[in-house]
PDB file of C-alpha atoms in Angstrom:
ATOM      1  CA  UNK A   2      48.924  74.233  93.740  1.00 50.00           C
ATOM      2  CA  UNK A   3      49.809  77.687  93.642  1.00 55.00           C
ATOM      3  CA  UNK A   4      53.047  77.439  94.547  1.00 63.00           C
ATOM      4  CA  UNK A   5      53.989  74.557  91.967  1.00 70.00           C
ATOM      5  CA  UNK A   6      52.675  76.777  89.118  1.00 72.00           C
ATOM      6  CA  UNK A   7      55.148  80.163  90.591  1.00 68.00           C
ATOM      7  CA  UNK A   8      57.888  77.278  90.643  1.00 71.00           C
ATOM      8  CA  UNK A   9      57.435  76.386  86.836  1.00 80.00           C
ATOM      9  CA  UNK A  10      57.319  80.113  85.970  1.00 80.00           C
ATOM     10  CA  UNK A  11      60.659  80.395  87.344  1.00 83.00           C
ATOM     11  CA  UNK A  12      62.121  77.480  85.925  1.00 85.00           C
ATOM     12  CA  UNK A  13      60.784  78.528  82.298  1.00 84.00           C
ATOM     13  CA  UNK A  14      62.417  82.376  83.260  1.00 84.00           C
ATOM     14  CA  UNK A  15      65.701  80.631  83.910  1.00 85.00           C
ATOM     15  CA  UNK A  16      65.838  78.003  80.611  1.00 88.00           C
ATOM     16  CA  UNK A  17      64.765  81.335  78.576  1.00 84.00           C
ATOM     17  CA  UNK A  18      67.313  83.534  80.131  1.00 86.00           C
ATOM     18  CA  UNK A  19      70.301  80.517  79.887  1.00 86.00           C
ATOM     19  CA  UNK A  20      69.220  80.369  75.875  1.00 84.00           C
ATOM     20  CA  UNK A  21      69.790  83.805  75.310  1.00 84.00           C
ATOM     21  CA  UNK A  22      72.524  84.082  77.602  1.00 85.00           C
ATOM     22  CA  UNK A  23      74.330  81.366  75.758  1.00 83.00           C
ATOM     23  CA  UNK A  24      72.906  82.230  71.942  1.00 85.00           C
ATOM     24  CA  UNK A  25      74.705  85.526  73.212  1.00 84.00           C
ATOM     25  CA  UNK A  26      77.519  84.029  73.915  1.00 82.00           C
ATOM     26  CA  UNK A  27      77.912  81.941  70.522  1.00 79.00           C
ATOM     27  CA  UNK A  28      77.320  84.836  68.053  1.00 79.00           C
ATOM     28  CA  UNK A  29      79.625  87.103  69.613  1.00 75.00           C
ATOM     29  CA  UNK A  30      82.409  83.965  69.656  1.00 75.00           C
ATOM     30  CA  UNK A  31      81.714  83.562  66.296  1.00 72.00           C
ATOM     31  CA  UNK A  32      81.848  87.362  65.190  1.00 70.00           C
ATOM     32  CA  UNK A  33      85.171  87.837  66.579  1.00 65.00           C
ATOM     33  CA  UNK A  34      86.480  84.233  64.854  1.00 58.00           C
ATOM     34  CA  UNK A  35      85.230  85.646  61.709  1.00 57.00           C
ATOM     35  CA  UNK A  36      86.847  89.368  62.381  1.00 56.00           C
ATOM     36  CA  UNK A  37      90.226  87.721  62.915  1.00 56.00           C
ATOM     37  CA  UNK A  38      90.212  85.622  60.179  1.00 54.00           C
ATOM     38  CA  UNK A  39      91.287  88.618  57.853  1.00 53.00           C
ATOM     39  CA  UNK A  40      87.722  88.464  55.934  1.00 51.00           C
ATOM     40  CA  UNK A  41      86.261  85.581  53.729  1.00 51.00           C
ATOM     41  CA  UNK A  42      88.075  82.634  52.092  1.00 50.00           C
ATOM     42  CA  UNK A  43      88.201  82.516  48.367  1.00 50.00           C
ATOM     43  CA  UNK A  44      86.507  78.948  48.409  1.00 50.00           C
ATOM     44  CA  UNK A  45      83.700  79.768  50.212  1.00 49.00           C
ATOM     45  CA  UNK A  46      81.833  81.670  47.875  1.00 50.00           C
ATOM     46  CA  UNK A  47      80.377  84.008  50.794  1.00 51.00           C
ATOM     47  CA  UNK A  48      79.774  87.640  49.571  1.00 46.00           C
ATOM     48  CA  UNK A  49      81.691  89.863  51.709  1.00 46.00           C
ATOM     49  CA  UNK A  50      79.816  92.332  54.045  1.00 48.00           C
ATOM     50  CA  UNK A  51      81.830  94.940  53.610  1.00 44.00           C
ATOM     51  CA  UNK A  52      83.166  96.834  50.109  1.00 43.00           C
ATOM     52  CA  UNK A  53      86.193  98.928  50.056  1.00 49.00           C
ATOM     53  CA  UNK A  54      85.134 102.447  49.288  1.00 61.00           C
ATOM     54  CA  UNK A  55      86.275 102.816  45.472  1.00 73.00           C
ATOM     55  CA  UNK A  56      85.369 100.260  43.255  1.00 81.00           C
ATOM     56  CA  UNK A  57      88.556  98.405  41.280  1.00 87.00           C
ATOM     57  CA  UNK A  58      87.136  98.694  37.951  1.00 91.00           C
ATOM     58  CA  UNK A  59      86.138 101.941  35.575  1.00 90.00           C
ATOM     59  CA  UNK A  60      84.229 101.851  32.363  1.00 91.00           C
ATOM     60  CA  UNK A  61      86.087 103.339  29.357  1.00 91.00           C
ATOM     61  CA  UNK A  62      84.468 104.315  26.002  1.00 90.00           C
ATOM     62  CA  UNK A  63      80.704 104.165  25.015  1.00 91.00           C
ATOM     63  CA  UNK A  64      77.895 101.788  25.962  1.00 90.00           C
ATOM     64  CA  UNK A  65      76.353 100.824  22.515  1.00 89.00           C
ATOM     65  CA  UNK A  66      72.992  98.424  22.416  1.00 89.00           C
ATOM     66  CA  UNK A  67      71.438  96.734  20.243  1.00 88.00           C
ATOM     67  CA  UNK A  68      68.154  94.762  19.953  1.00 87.00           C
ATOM     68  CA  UNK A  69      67.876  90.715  19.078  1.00 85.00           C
ATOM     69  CA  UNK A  70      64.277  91.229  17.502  1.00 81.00           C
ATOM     70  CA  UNK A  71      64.708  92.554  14.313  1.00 77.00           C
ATOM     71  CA  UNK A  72      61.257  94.737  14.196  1.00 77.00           C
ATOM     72  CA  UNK A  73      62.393  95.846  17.140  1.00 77.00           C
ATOM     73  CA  UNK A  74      65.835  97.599  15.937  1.00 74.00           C
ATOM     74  CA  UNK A  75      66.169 101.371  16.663  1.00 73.00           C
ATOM     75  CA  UNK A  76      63.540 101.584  18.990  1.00 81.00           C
ATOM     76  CA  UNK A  77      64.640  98.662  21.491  1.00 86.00           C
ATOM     77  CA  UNK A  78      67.461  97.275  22.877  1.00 87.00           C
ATOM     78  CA  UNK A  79      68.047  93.917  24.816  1.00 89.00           C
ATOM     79  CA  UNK A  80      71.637  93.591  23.874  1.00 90.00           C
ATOM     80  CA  UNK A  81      74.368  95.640  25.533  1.00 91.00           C
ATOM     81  CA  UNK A  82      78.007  96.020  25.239  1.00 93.00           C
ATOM     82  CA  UNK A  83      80.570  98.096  27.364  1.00 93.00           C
ATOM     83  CA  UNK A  84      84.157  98.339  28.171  1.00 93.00           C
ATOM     84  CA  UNK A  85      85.866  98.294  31.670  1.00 93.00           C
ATOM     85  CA  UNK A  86      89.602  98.778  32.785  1.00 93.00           C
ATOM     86  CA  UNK A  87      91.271  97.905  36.089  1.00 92.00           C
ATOM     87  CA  UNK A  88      92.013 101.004  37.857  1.00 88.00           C
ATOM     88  CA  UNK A  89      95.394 100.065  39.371  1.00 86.00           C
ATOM     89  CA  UNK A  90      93.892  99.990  43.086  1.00 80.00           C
ATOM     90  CA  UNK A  91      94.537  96.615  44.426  1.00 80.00           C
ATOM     91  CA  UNK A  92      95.738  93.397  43.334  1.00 86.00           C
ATOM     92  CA  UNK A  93      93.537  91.379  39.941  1.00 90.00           C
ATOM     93  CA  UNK A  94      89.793  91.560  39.456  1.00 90.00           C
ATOM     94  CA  UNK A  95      88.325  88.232  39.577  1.00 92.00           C
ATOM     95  CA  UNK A  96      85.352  88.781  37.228  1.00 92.00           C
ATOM     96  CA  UNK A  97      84.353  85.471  37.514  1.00 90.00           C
ATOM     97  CA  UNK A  98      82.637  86.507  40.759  1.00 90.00           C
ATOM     98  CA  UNK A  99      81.460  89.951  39.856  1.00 91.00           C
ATOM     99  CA  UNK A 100      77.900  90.418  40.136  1.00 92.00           C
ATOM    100  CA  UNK A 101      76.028  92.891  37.159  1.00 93.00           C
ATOM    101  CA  UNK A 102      72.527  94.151  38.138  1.00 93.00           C
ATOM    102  CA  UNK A 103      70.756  96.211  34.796  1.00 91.00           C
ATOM    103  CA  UNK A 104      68.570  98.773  36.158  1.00 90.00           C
ATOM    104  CA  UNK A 105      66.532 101.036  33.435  1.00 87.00           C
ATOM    105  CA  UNK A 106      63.282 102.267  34.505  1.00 81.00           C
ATOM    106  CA  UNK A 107      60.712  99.863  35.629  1.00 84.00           C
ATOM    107  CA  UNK A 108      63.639  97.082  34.873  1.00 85.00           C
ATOM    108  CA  UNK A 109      65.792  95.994  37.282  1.00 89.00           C
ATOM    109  CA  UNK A 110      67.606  92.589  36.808  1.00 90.00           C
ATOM    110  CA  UNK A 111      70.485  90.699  37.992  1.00 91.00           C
ATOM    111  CA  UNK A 112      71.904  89.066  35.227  1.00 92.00           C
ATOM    112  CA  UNK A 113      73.384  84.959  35.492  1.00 93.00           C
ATOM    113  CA  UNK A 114      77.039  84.451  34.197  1.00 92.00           C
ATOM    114  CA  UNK A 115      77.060  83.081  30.887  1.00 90.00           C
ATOM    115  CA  UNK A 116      79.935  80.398  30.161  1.00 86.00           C
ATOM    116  CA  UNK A 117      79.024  81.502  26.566  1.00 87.00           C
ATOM    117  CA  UNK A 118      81.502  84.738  24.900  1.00 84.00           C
ATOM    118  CA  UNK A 119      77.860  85.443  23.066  1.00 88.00           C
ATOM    119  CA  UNK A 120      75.188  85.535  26.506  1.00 91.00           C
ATOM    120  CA  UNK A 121      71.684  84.361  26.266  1.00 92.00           C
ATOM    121  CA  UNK A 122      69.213  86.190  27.877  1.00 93.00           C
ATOM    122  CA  UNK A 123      69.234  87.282  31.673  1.00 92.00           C
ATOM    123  CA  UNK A 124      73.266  87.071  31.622  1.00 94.00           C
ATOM    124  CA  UNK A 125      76.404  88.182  30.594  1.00 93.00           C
ATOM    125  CA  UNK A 126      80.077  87.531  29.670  1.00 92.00           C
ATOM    126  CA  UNK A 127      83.470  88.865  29.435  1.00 92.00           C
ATOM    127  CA  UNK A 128      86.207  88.439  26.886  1.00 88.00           C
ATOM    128  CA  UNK A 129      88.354  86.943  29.010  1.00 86.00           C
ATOM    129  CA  UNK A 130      90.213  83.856  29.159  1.00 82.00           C
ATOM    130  CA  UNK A 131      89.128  81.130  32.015  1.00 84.00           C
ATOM    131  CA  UNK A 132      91.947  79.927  34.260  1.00 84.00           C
ATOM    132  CA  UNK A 133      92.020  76.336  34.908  1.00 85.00           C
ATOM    133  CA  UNK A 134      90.068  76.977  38.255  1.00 86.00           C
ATOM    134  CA  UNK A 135      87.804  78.915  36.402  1.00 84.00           C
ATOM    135  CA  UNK A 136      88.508  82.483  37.370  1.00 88.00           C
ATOM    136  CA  UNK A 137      88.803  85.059  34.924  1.00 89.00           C
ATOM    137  CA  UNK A 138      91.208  87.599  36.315  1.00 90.00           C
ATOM    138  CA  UNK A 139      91.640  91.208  35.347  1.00 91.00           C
ATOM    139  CA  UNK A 140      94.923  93.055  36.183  1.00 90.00           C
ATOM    140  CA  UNK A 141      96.084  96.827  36.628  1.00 90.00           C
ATOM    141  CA  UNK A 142      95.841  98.268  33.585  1.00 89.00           C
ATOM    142  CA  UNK A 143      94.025  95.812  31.503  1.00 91.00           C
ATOM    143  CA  UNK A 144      91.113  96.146  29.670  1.00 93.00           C
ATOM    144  CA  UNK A 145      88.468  93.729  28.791  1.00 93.00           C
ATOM    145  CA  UNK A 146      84.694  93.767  26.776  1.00 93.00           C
ATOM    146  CA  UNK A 147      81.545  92.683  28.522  1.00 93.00           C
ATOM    147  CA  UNK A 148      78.423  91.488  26.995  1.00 94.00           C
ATOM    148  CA  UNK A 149      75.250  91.182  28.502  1.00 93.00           C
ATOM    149  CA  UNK A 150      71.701  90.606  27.255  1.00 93.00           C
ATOM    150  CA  UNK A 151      68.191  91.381  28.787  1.00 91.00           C
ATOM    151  CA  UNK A 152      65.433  89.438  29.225  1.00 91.00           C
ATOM    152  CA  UNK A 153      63.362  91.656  27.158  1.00 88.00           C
ATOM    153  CA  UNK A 154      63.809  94.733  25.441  1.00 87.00           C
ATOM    154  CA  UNK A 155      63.385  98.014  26.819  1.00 86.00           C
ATOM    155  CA  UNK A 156      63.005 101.497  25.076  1.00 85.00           C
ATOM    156  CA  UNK A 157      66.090 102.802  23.516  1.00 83.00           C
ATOM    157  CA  UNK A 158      65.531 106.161  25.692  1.00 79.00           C
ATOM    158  CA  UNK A 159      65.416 104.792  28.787  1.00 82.00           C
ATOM    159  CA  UNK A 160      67.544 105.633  31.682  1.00 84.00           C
ATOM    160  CA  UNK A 161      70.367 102.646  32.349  1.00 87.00           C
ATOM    161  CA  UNK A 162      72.487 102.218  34.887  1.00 91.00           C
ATOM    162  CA  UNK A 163      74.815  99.136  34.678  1.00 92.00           C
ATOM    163  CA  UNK A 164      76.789  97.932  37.781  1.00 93.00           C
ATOM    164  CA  UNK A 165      79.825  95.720  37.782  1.00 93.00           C
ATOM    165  CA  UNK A 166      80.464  94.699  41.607  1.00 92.00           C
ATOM    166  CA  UNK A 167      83.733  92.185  41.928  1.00 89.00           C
ATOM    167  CA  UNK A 168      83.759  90.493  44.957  1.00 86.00           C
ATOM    168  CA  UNK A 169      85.525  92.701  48.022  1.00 81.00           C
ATOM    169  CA  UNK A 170      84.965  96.347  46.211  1.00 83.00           C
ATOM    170  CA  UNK A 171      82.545  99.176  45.872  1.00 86.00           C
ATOM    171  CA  UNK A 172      80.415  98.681  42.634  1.00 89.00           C
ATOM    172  CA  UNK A 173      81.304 100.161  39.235  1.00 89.00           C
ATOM    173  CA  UNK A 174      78.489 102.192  37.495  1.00 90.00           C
ATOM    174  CA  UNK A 175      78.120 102.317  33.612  1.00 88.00           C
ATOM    175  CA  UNK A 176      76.211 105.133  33.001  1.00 85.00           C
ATOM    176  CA  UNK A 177      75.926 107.573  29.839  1.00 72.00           C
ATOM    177  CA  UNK A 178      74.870 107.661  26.293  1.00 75.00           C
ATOM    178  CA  UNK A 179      73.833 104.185  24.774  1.00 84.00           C
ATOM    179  CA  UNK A 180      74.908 104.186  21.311  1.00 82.00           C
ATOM    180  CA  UNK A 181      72.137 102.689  19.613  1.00 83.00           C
ATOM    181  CA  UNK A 182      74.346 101.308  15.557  1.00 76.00           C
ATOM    182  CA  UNK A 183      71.480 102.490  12.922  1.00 68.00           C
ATOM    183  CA  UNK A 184      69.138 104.974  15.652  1.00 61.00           C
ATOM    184  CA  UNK A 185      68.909 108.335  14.606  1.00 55.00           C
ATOM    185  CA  UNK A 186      69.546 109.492  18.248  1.00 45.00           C
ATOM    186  CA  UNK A 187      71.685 107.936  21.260  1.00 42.00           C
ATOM    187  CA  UNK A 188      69.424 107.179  24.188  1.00 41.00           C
ATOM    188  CA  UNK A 189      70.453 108.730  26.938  1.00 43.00           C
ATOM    189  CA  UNK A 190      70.986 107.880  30.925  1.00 40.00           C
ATOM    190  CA  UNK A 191      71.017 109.774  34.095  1.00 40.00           C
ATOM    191  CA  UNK A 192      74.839 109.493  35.723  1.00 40.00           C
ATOM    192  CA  UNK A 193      73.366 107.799  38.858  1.00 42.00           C
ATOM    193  CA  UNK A 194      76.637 107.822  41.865  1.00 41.00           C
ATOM    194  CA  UNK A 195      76.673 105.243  44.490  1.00 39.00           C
TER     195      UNK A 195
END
């Protein structure tokens, strides 16, 4: 009986050994398909792993905010609004499938896309025209407005850091003074770097 139990022992040892063997195999197959491929395929709406070291966009001008609740005016802000250029590096900026994250604090967020030119809260929007496939592409050297609204308010003091991260580059940071229309004082914000 002892010898029938060593027997199965082995034969679990070898099935464990051929699984990881061939699960070895597989991924490393499927690492170099992927590596050869020249990096993801605009229709498959995979975030690439890897960003390109200087992001494609750059904020020009102020940040100014506002605040949708009207006792809350001056000392709040929920509403944001910012301008951003393409830098020239590489070919057009597909905002479409940018990703903005709001960080301020305590607050951190990811905002949704709005279809809307005026967001609702938790997301944002550009003023820029929709192809027909529904991509809203930036060139060199243009310019466009985006619009983005919290899901509360937050102080009008309070650090913010806004980044705009288009698919395939490094992530550009809006940072500095929020102009606050009506506020005594801008709020201010630390210039946070990648």
């Amino acid at each position: 009986m002892g010898g029938s139990e060593a027997y199965t022992h082995l034969e679990l040892a070898a099935i464990f050994a051929a699984f990881v063997a061939v699960t070895t195999l597989l991924s490393l197959v499927s690492l170099g398909a992927s590596t050869m491929g020249g990096g993801p395929s605009p229709d498959s709406g995979a975030y690439p792993v890897l960003a390109a070291g200087e992001p494609h966009l750059a904020q020009i001008g102020e940040v100014t905010g506002s605040s949708s609740v009207p006792g809350l005016s001056g000392t709040h802000i929920d509403t944001l609004s910012f301008r951003v250029a393409h830098t020239g590096e590489g070919g057009p900026v597909d905002l479409s499938r940018a990703t903005v994250t709001v960080m301020a604090g305590t607050y951190l967020e990811i905002v949704a896309q709005s279809r809307d030119p005026l967001p609702g809260p938790g997301m944002w929007a550009a003023t820029l025209l929709r192809d027909s496939d529904g991509s809203m592409l930036l060139r060199a050297g243009e310019e466009c407005t985006i619009r983005l609204r919290l899901d509360r308010p937050i102080p009008a003091g309070e650090a913010l850091v806004v980044k705009v991260r288009p698919e395939g580059s490094a992530p550009c940071s809006i940072t500095g003074p929020v102009r606050v229309p009506g506020a005594g004082a801008n709020a201010s914000s630390s210039p946070e770097k990648d």
